[in-house]
Structures are given as structure tokens and as C-alpha cells.
Coordinates of C-alpha atoms in Angstrom, one line a residue:
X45 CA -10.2 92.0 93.5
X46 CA -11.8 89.3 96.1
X47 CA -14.2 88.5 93.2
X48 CA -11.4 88.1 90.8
X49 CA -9.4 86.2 93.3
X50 CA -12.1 83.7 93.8
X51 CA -12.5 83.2 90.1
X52 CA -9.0 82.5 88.7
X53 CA -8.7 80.1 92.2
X54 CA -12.2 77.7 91.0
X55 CA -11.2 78.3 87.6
X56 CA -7.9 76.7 87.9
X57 CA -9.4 73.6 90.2
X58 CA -12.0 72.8 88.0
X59 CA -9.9 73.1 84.8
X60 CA -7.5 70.7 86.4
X61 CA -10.5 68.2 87.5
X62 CA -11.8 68.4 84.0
X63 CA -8.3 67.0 82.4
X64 CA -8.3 64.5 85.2
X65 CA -11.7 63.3 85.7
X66 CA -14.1 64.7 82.8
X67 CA -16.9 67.5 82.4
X68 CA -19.6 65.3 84.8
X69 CA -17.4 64.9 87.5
X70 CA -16.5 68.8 87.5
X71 CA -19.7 69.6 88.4
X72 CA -20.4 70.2 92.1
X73 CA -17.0 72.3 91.7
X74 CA -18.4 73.9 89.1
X75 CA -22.0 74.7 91.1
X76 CA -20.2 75.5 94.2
X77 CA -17.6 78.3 92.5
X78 CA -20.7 79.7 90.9
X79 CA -22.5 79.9 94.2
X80 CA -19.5 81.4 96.1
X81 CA -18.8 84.1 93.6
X82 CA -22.9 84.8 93.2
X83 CA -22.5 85.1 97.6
X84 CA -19.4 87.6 96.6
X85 CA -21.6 89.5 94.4
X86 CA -24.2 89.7 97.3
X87 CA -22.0 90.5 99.9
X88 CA -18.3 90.0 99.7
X89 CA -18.6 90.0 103.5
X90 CA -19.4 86.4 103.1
X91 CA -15.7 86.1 103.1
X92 CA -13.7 88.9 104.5
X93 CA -15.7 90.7 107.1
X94 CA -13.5 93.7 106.4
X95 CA -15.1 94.3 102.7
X96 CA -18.6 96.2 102.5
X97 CA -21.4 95.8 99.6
X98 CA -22.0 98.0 96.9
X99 CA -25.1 96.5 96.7
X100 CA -25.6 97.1 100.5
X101 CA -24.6 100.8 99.9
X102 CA -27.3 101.5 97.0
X103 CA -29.6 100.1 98.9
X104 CA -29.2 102.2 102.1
X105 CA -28.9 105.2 100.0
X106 CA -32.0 103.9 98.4
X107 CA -34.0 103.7 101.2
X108 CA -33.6 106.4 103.2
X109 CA -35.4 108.6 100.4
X110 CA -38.3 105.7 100.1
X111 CA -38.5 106.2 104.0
X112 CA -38.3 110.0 104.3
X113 CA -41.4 110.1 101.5
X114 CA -43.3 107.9 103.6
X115 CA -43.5 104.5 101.8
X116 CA -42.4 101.0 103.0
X117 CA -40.0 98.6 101.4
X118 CA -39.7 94.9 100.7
X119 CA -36.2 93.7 99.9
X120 CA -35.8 90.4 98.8
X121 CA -32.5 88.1 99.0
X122 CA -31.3 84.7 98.8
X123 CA -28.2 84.5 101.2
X124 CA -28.7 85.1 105.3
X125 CA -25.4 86.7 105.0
X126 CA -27.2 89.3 103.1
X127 CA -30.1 89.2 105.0
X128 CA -28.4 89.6 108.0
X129 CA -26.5 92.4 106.8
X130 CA -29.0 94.5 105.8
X131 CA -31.3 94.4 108.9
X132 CA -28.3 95.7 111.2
X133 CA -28.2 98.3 108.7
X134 CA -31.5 98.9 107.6
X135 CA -32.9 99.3 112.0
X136 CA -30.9 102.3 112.2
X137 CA -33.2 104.2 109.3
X138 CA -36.4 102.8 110.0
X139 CA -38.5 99.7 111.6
X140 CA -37.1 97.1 110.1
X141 CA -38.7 93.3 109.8
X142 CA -37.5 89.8 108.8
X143 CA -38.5 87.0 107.3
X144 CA -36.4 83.6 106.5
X145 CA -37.3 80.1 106.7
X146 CA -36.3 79.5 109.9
X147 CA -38.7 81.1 111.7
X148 CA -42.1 79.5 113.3
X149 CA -45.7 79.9 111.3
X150 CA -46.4 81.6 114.5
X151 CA -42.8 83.9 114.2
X152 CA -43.5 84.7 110.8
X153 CA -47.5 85.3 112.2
X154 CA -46.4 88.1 114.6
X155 CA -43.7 89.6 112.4
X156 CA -46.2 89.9 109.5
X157 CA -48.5 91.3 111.5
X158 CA -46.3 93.9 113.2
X159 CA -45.2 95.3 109.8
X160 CA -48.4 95.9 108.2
X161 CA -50.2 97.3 111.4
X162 CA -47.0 99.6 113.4
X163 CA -48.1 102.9 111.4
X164 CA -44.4 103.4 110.3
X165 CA -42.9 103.5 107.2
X166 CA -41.3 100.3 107.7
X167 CA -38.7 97.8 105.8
X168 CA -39.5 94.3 105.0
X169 CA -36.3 91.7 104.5
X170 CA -37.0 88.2 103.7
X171 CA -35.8 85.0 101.6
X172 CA -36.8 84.8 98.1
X173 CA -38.1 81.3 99.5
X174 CA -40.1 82.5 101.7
X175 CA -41.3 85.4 100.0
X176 CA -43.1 83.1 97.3
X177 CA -45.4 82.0 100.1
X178 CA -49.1 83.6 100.1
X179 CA -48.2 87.3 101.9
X180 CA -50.2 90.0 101.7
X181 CA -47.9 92.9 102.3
X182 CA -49.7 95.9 100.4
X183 CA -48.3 98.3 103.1
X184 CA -45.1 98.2 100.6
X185 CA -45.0 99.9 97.5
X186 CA -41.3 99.5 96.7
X187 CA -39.8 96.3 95.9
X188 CA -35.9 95.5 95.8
X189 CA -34.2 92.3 94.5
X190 CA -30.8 92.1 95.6
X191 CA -30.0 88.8 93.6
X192 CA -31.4 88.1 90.3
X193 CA -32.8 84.7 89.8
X194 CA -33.3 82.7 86.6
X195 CA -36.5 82.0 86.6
X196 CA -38.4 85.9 86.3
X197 CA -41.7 83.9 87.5
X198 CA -39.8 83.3 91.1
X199 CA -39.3 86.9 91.1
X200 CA -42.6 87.7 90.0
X201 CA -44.8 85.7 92.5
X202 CA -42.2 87.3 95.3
X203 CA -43.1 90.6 94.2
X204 CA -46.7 90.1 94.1
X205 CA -46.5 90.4 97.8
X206 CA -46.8 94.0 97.2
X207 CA -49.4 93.4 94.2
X208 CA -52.4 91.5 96.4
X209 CA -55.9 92.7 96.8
X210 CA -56.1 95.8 98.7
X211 CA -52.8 97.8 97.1
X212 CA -53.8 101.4 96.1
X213 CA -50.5 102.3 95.0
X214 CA -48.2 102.2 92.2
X215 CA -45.6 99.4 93.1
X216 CA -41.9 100.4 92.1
X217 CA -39.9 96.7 91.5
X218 CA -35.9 97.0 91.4
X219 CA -33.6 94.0 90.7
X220 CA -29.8 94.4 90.7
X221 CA -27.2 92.5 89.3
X222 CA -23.5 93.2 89.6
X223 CA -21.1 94.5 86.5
X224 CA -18.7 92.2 84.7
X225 CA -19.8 89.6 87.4
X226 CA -21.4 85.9 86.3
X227 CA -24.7 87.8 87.2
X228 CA -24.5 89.8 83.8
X229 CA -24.0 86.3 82.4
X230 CA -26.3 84.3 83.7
X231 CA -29.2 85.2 81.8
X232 CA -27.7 84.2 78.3
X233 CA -27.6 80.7 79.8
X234 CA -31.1 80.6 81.2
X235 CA -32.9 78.5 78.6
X236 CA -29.9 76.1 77.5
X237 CA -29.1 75.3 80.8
X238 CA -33.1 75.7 83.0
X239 CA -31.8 72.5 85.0
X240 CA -28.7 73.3 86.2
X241 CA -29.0 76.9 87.2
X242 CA -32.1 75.9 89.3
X243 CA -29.8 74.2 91.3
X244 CA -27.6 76.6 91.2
X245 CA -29.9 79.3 92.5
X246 CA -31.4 76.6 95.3
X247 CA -27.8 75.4 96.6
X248 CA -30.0 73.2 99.0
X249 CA -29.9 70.8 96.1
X250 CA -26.5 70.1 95.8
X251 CA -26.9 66.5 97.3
X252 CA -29.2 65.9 94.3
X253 CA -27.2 65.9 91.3
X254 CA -27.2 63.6 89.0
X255 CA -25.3 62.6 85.6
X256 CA -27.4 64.4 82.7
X257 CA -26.6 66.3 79.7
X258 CA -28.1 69.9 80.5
X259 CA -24.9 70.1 83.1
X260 CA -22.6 72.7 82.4
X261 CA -19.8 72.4 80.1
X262 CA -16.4 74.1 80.3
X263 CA -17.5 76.3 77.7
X264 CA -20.6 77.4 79.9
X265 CA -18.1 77.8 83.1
X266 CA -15.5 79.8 81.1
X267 CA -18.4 82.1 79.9
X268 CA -19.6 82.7 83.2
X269 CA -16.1 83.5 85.1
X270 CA -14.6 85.4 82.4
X271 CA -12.2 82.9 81.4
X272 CA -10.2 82.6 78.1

């Protein structure tokens, strides 16, 4: 319903802006609905504390089994909402670790280093960002993706945290994606559109947009939200 809500609100601002200003000028309303409802997806938390994630629940159900056989996790996300979230919930079934850009090399040092050595079958969340960076974290051999991401080499290098020299077992990789959300859409547009969902995926870029052609249409935006 919150997911719905959210849609048929962006939906009618942007196809208002459209008639008024054009397609180019629609944009960052266009980027920032898509963002907000891919946060929804996430963790509808984001915006009414009250609400839980599905995606939180699989997860924890998830888990627990991983745990109870002994193995360690990696769980990969690109919101600190989500992040967040999970390591409150996550600490009550086992250690639990994370990783996000704003800690210190020397922070990110000592929590690496506590993960891979505490003997534990242990949980590692962390950034997709940060996650690209040269980890070894063998100790893990399942991998979740809360958030899917366009670009399946982002995901890739992030999982091969669990794939470096020294991994003995068979690494189990998970992505999910919410039903009749944008995230089941997303991937038809991947090729047309490579430019603009990279800066959807990275909302850090916002600031950089500029007028160019591979932008989204209406068409695209109806696609995505559902709309007729």
C-alpha cells in the first residue's frame, strides 16, 4: 500500500511537470521517485517506522539456518536504512559486523579483522560500495544481495569477497528483488538506458546530471511505476 501510495503521488508530479516543462526537465523527479520507491522496496521503514521488511524477514529466517550449520554470511546493501536495520536484528542471532563508507581505513582494519579471526559463525553487512573494495572475506560462504543493481559486474566483484584465494567452500550467492515492484522492471531497461540507471543506483550523483538523450522518457517512467 505505502509502495503504491508513493507511486501514484511521483507519478502524478512528474506527469504534471512533463506537460509543463518537458521530458529533460522531469528528470531529477523522475530519479528521485525511482530512488524512493527502490528505498521502499528495501525497507519501507525508510518512511513509516511502523512498517517492517519482507526482505528483512527472509533474511532473518535465512540466516538463522546458515548460522545454526555453522557457516558465515555477507549481506550486501545499498541504503544505511537497510544496513542499519539488519545489524539491530542480525546481533541478536549471531556476531554481527559492519562495513559502510563512513568508517576509518583503520575502523574498517579492525572490523575486518575481528570477523574473519573471532571463531564464530559470524554475519558480515556492508555497502555495495564498499564491498567492491579488495576484501578478502573467505570465512563467508553465503552471499546475500538485498538490492539488485544494474550492472551484474558490481554485484559480481562484491561477491568475490567470498571467492578470493584461500576459500575452500562452495559459495551460495542470493540476490532479491521485490514482486510487481520497479525492481522486476529494472532489468528490461538496463541496456537502453546504462547511463541513467547508474545514476540511479549511485543517488550520490544526482548533482551531476546533465541534458542528454539516454534520460528516461515517460514511456520508461510509466513502465517502471506501473502506470497506464
Amino acid at each position: 500500500d505505502l509502495y503504491k501510495k508513493v507511486a501514484a503521488s511521483y507519478n502524478d508530479q512528474v506527469k504534471t511537470l512533463i506537460q509543463t516543462e518537458g521530458e529533460q526537465k522531469a528528470q531529477l523527479n523522475m530519479l528521485t521517485a525511482l530512488l524512493k520507491l527502490r528505498q521502499i522496496c528495501s525497507h519501507p521503514g525508510v518512511m513509516d517506522p511502523s512498517l517492517v521488511s519482507p526482505k528483512l524477514q527472509y533474511i532473518l529466517e535465512q540466516v538463522e539456518e546458515v548460522v545454526d550449520s555453522g557457516e558465515s554470511i555477507l549481506i550486501f546493501t545499498q541504503f544505511r536504512y537497510t544496513l542499519f536495520a539488519l545489524e539491530k536484528e542480525l546481533q541478536k542471532l549471531a556476531p554481527t559486523f559492519v562495513l559502510h563508507g563512513g568508517l576509518s581505513s583503520k575502523q574498517r582494519s579492525d572490523v575486518l579483522n575481528e570477523f574473519n579471526t573471532n571463531g564464530k559463525p559470524s554475519i558480515m553487512v556492508m555497502t555495495l560500495k564498499v564491498g567492491g573494495v579488495g576484501l578478502n572475506l573467505t570465512k563467508a560462504s553465503y552471499v546475500y544481495h538485498m538490492d539488485p543493481w544494474w550492472n551484474p559486474a558490481v554485484e559480481a566483484q562484491a561477491t568475490d569477497r567470498a571467492h578470493r584465494l584461500g576459500q575452500t567452500k562452495m559459495v551460495n550467492i542470493y540476490k532479491l528483488a521485490m514482486r510487481h515492484s520497479l525492481e522486476e522492471k529494472i532489468f528490461h531497461l538496463q541496456k537502453q538506458k546504462k547511463k541513467i540507471f547508474d545514476i540511479l543506483m549511485n543517488h550520490e550523483e544526482f548533482e551531476k546530471i546533465e541534458t542528454d538523450k539516454s534520460w528516461l522518457s515517460k514511456e520508461d517512467f510509466d513502465f517502471l511505476l506501473g502506470a497506464t
